[in-house]
mmCIF file of C-alpha atoms in Angstrom:
data_model
loop_
_atom_site.group_PDB
_atom_site.id
_atom_site.type_symbol
_atom_site.label_atom_id
_atom_site.label_comp_id
_atom_site.label_asym_id
_atom_site.label_seq_id
_atom_site.Cartn_x
_atom_site.Cartn_y
_atom_site.Cartn_z
ATOM 1 C CA MET A 1 -5.231 -36.610 -16.533
ATOM 2 C CA SER A 2 -8.601 -36.544 -15.195
ATOM 3 C CA ALA A 3 -9.188 -40.151 -12.979
ATOM 4 C CA ILE A 4 -12.344 -40.391 -14.968
ATOM 5 C CA TYR A 5 -10.668 -41.290 -18.183
ATOM 6 C CA PRO A 6 -7.378 -42.455 -17.112
ATOM 7 C CA HIS A 7 -6.584 -43.929 -20.569
ATOM 8 C CA LEU A 8 -7.376 -40.772 -23.013
ATOM 9 C CA LEU A 9 -4.357 -39.493 -23.946
ATOM 10 C CA ALA A 10 -2.446 -42.576 -23.739
ATOM 11 C CA PRO A 11 -1.705 -44.277 -27.146
ATOM 12 C CA LEU A 12 -3.723 -47.030 -28.863
ATOM 13 C CA GLU A 13 -2.319 -49.730 -30.575
ATOM 14 C CA LEU A 14 -4.376 -51.242 -33.439
ATOM 15 C CA GLY A 15 -2.437 -54.149 -34.829
ATOM 16 C CA PHE A 16 -1.874 -52.010 -38.106
ATOM 17 C CA THR A 17 -0.823 -48.637 -36.316
ATOM 18 C CA THR A 18 -0.523 -47.219 -33.190
ATOM 19 C CA LEU A 19 -2.369 -44.053 -32.039
ATOM 20 C CA ARG A 20 -0.667 -41.585 -30.180
ATOM 21 C CA ASN A 21 -3.924 -40.755 -28.021
ATOM 22 C CA ARG A 22 -7.139 -42.166 -28.354
ATOM 23 C CA VAL A 23 -8.794 -38.745 -29.044
ATOM 24 C CA MET A 24 -10.653 -38.836 -32.493
ATOM 25 C CA MET A 25 -11.723 -35.841 -34.548
ATOM 26 C CA GLY A 26 -14.789 -37.117 -36.521
ATOM 27 C CA SER A 27 -15.909 -36.839 -39.837
ATOM 28 C CA MET A 28 -17.564 -33.146 -40.843
ATOM 29 C CA HIS A 29 -18.350 -31.588 -43.814
ATOM 30 C CA THR A 30 -16.192 -28.095 -43.760
ATOM 31 C CA GLY A 31 -17.949 -26.462 -46.662
ATOM 32 C CA LEU A 32 -14.308 -26.079 -48.549
ATOM 33 C CA GLU A 33 -14.553 -29.162 -50.599
ATOM 34 C CA GLU A 34 -15.949 -27.308 -53.557
ATOM 35 C CA HIS A 35 -13.957 -24.218 -52.810
ATOM 36 C CA PRO A 36 -11.636 -23.213 -55.531
ATOM 37 C CA ASP A 37 -8.832 -23.297 -52.473
ATOM 38 C CA GLY A 38 -10.082 -25.924 -50.669
ATOM 39 C CA PHE A 39 -7.918 -28.569 -50.937
ATOM 40 C CA ARG A 40 -4.929 -25.828 -49.699
ATOM 41 C CA ARG A 41 -7.652 -24.441 -46.846
ATOM 42 C CA MET A 42 -8.439 -28.108 -45.877
ATOM 43 C CA ALA A 43 -5.077 -29.085 -45.768
ATOM 44 C CA ARG A 44 -4.293 -26.601 -43.354
ATOM 45 C CA PHE A 45 -7.623 -27.625 -41.040
ATOM 46 C CA PHE A 46 -6.657 -30.748 -40.603
ATOM 47 C CA GLY A 47 -2.870 -30.355 -40.130
ATOM 48 C CA ASP A 48 -3.632 -27.892 -37.620
ATOM 49 C CA ARG A 49 -5.788 -30.317 -35.685
ATOM 50 C CA ALA A 50 -3.336 -32.833 -35.938
ATOM 51 C CA ALA A 51 -0.237 -30.480 -34.593
ATOM 52 C CA GLY A 52 -3.153 -30.065 -32.131
ATOM 53 C CA GLN A 53 -2.719 -33.559 -30.786
ATOM 54 C CA ALA A 54 -5.726 -35.258 -32.182
ATOM 55 C CA GLY A 55 -4.823 -39.013 -32.059
ATOM 56 C CA LEU A 56 -6.827 -39.700 -35.436
ATOM 57 C CA ILE A 57 -8.732 -37.739 -37.553
ATOM 58 C CA VAL A 58 -11.476 -39.008 -40.182
ATOM 59 C CA THR A 59 -12.439 -36.809 -43.422
ATOM 60 C CA GLY A 60 -15.460 -35.707 -44.820
ATOM 61 C CA GLY A 61 -17.674 -38.186 -46.517
ATOM 62 C CA ILE A 62 -16.140 -39.055 -49.911
ATOM 63 C CA SER A 63 -18.442 -40.628 -52.370
ATOM 64 C CA PRO A 64 -17.952 -43.648 -54.182
ATOM 65 C CA ASN A 65 -19.033 -42.595 -57.262
ATOM 66 C CA GLU A 66 -21.283 -39.937 -58.722
ATOM 67 C CA SER A 67 -24.751 -41.636 -57.778
ATOM 68 C CA GLY A 68 -23.520 -41.885 -54.207
ATOM 69 C CA SER A 69 -22.741 -37.969 -53.950
ATOM 70 C CA LEU A 70 -24.446 -36.373 -51.233
ATOM 71 C CA GLY A 71 -25.195 -33.392 -53.622
ATOM 72 C CA LEU A 72 -24.601 -31.628 -56.626
ATOM 73 C CA GLY A 73 -20.585 -31.223 -57.103
ATOM 74 C CA GLY A 74 -20.301 -33.579 -54.028
ATOM 75 C CA ALA A 75 -16.592 -34.583 -53.382
ATOM 76 C CA THR A 76 -15.292 -38.213 -55.326
ATOM 77 C CA LEU A 77 -12.193 -39.176 -54.742
ATOM 78 C CA GLU A 78 -11.592 -39.723 -58.567
ATOM 79 C CA ASP A 79 -11.864 -35.755 -58.631
ATOM 80 C CA GLY A 80 -9.806 -34.455 -56.162
ATOM 81 C CA ALA A 81 -6.895 -37.340 -55.540
ATOM 82 C CA THR A 82 -3.919 -34.771 -55.904
ATOM 83 C CA GLY A 83 -6.102 -32.881 -53.117
ATOM 84 C CA HIS A 84 -6.396 -35.172 -50.753
ATOM 85 C CA ALA A 85 -2.951 -35.832 -50.992
ATOM 86 C CA LEU A 86 -2.231 -32.314 -49.751
ATOM 87 C CA ILE A 87 -4.701 -33.091 -46.739
ATOM 88 C CA THR A 88 -3.003 -36.202 -45.705
ATOM 89 C CA ASP A 89 0.477 -34.573 -46.130
ATOM 90 C CA ALA A 90 -0.247 -31.823 -44.053
ATOM 91 C CA VAL A 91 -1.286 -33.968 -41.270
ATOM 92 C CA HIS A 92 1.351 -36.829 -41.260
ATOM 93 C CA GLN A 93 3.962 -33.706 -41.229
ATOM 94 C CA ALA A 94 2.270 -32.823 -37.880
ATOM 95 C CA HIS A 95 2.967 -36.765 -37.081
ATOM 96 C CA GLY A 96 -1.010 -37.466 -37.272
ATOM 97 C CA LYS A 97 -2.892 -40.226 -38.337
ATOM 98 C CA ILE A 98 -5.574 -39.706 -41.212
ATOM 99 C CA LEU A 99 -8.638 -42.012 -42.697
ATOM 100 C CA MET A 100 -11.260 -41.149 -45.225
ATOM 101 C CA GLN A 101 -14.902 -41.953 -44.392
ATOM 102 C CA ILE A 102 -16.135 -43.596 -47.874
ATOM 103 C CA LEU A 103 -19.848 -42.695 -47.833
ATOM 104 C CA HIS A 104 -22.684 -43.235 -50.192
ATOM 105 C CA GLY A 105 -25.482 -40.536 -49.618
ATOM 106 C CA GLY A 106 -28.305 -43.478 -50.910
ATOM 107 C CA ARG A 107 -31.307 -41.635 -49.905
ATOM 108 C CA TYR A 108 -30.091 -38.651 -48.352
ATOM 109 C CA SER A 109 -28.326 -37.519 -51.753
ATOM 110 C CA ARG A 110 -29.487 -34.568 -52.680
ATOM 111 C CA ILE A 111 -28.967 -35.184 -56.380
ATOM 112 C CA SER A 112 -31.289 -35.018 -59.250
ATOM 113 C CA GLU A 113 -32.117 -38.779 -59.414
ATOM 114 C CA PRO A 114 -30.681 -40.311 -55.791
ATOM 115 C CA VAL A 115 -30.265 -44.292 -56.006
ATOM 116 C CA ALA A 116 -30.208 -46.711 -52.989
ATOM 117 C CA PRO A 117 -30.748 -50.650 -52.294
ATOM 118 C CA SER A 118 -34.649 -49.776 -52.020
ATOM 119 C CA PRO A 119 -36.850 -47.020 -53.408
ATOM 120 C CA ILE A 120 -37.073 -45.195 -50.256
ATOM 121 C CA SER A 121 -37.423 -41.468 -49.202
ATOM 122 C CA SER A 122 -36.035 -40.031 -46.026
ATOM 123 C CA ARG A 123 -37.505 -37.202 -43.896
ATOM 124 C CA ILE A 124 -34.551 -34.983 -45.233
ATOM 125 C CA ASN A 125 -35.183 -35.511 -49.079
ATOM 126 C CA PRO A 126 -38.427 -35.895 -50.042
ATOM 127 C CA THR A 127 -37.380 -37.292 -53.447
ATOM 128 C CA THR A 128 -38.023 -41.291 -53.618
ATOM 129 C CA THR A 129 -34.647 -43.018 -54.675
ATOM 130 C CA ARG A 130 -34.669 -45.374 -57.755
ATOM 131 C CA ALA A 131 -33.762 -48.661 -56.391
ATOM 132 C CA LEU A 132 -30.369 -49.920 -57.936
ATOM 133 C CA SER A 133 -30.414 -52.669 -60.152
ATOM 134 C CA PRO A 134 -28.354 -56.120 -58.740
ATOM 135 C CA ASN A 135 -25.883 -55.113 -61.661
ATOM 136 C CA GLU A 136 -25.541 -51.555 -60.381
ATOM 137 C CA ILE A 137 -25.137 -52.944 -56.510
ATOM 138 C CA LEU A 138 -22.270 -54.892 -58.126
ATOM 139 C CA LYS A 139 -20.553 -51.857 -59.775
ATOM 140 C CA THR A 140 -21.197 -49.892 -56.500
ATOM 141 C CA ILE A 141 -19.529 -52.160 -54.481
ATOM 142 C CA GLU A 142 -16.453 -52.572 -57.031
ATOM 143 C CA ASP A 143 -16.695 -48.279 -56.479
ATOM 144 C CA PHE A 144 -15.950 -48.740 -53.018
ATOM 145 C CA ALA A 145 -13.084 -50.680 -53.483
ATOM 146 C CA THR A 146 -11.961 -48.384 -56.393
ATOM 147 C CA CYS A 147 -12.214 -45.594 -53.808
ATOM 148 C CA ALA A 148 -10.557 -47.085 -51.247
ATOM 149 C CA GLN A 149 -7.336 -48.190 -53.849
ATOM 150 C CA ARG A 150 -7.253 -44.554 -54.652
ATOM 151 C CA ALA A 151 -7.586 -43.246 -51.221
ATOM 152 C CA ARG A 152 -4.189 -45.463 -50.469
ATOM 153 C CA GLY A 153 -2.711 -43.592 -52.986
ATOM 154 C CA CYS A 154 -3.566 -40.244 -51.773
ATOM 155 C CA ARG A 155 -1.121 -42.099 -48.452
ATOM 156 C CA LEU A 156 -4.418 -42.351 -46.596
#
């Protein structure tokens, strides 16, 4: 290993788990989420990266609810819990670690009626969001917690 990065391939103790190294594969959209055979293909994709010694893999953004989806047909864990378990199992079979990014699209959502805490548009989506009510914000917080619980059910 290079003297510039002497600890890159050393294990990293996080308290609740140990990563085999400090190489992290960040979250990305593979384009397979809505594909008919997508979960099996993503399982192979992420499993191959774990076999290639990635210390930690972060899955693409999973919305806590439909209103937070980045686009029509966007992934929510409720829709694909069984499929996500395939991905997790493939990573674990290669002795890898994986976590799920839970992401509410907010003003970046490309759905017909995007919602966010404030009615502000973004440069990439000219549609102005509808501001969530206080009750909707509380429901969204609950949805994040529910999504995290479902992720644990997928062995994430």
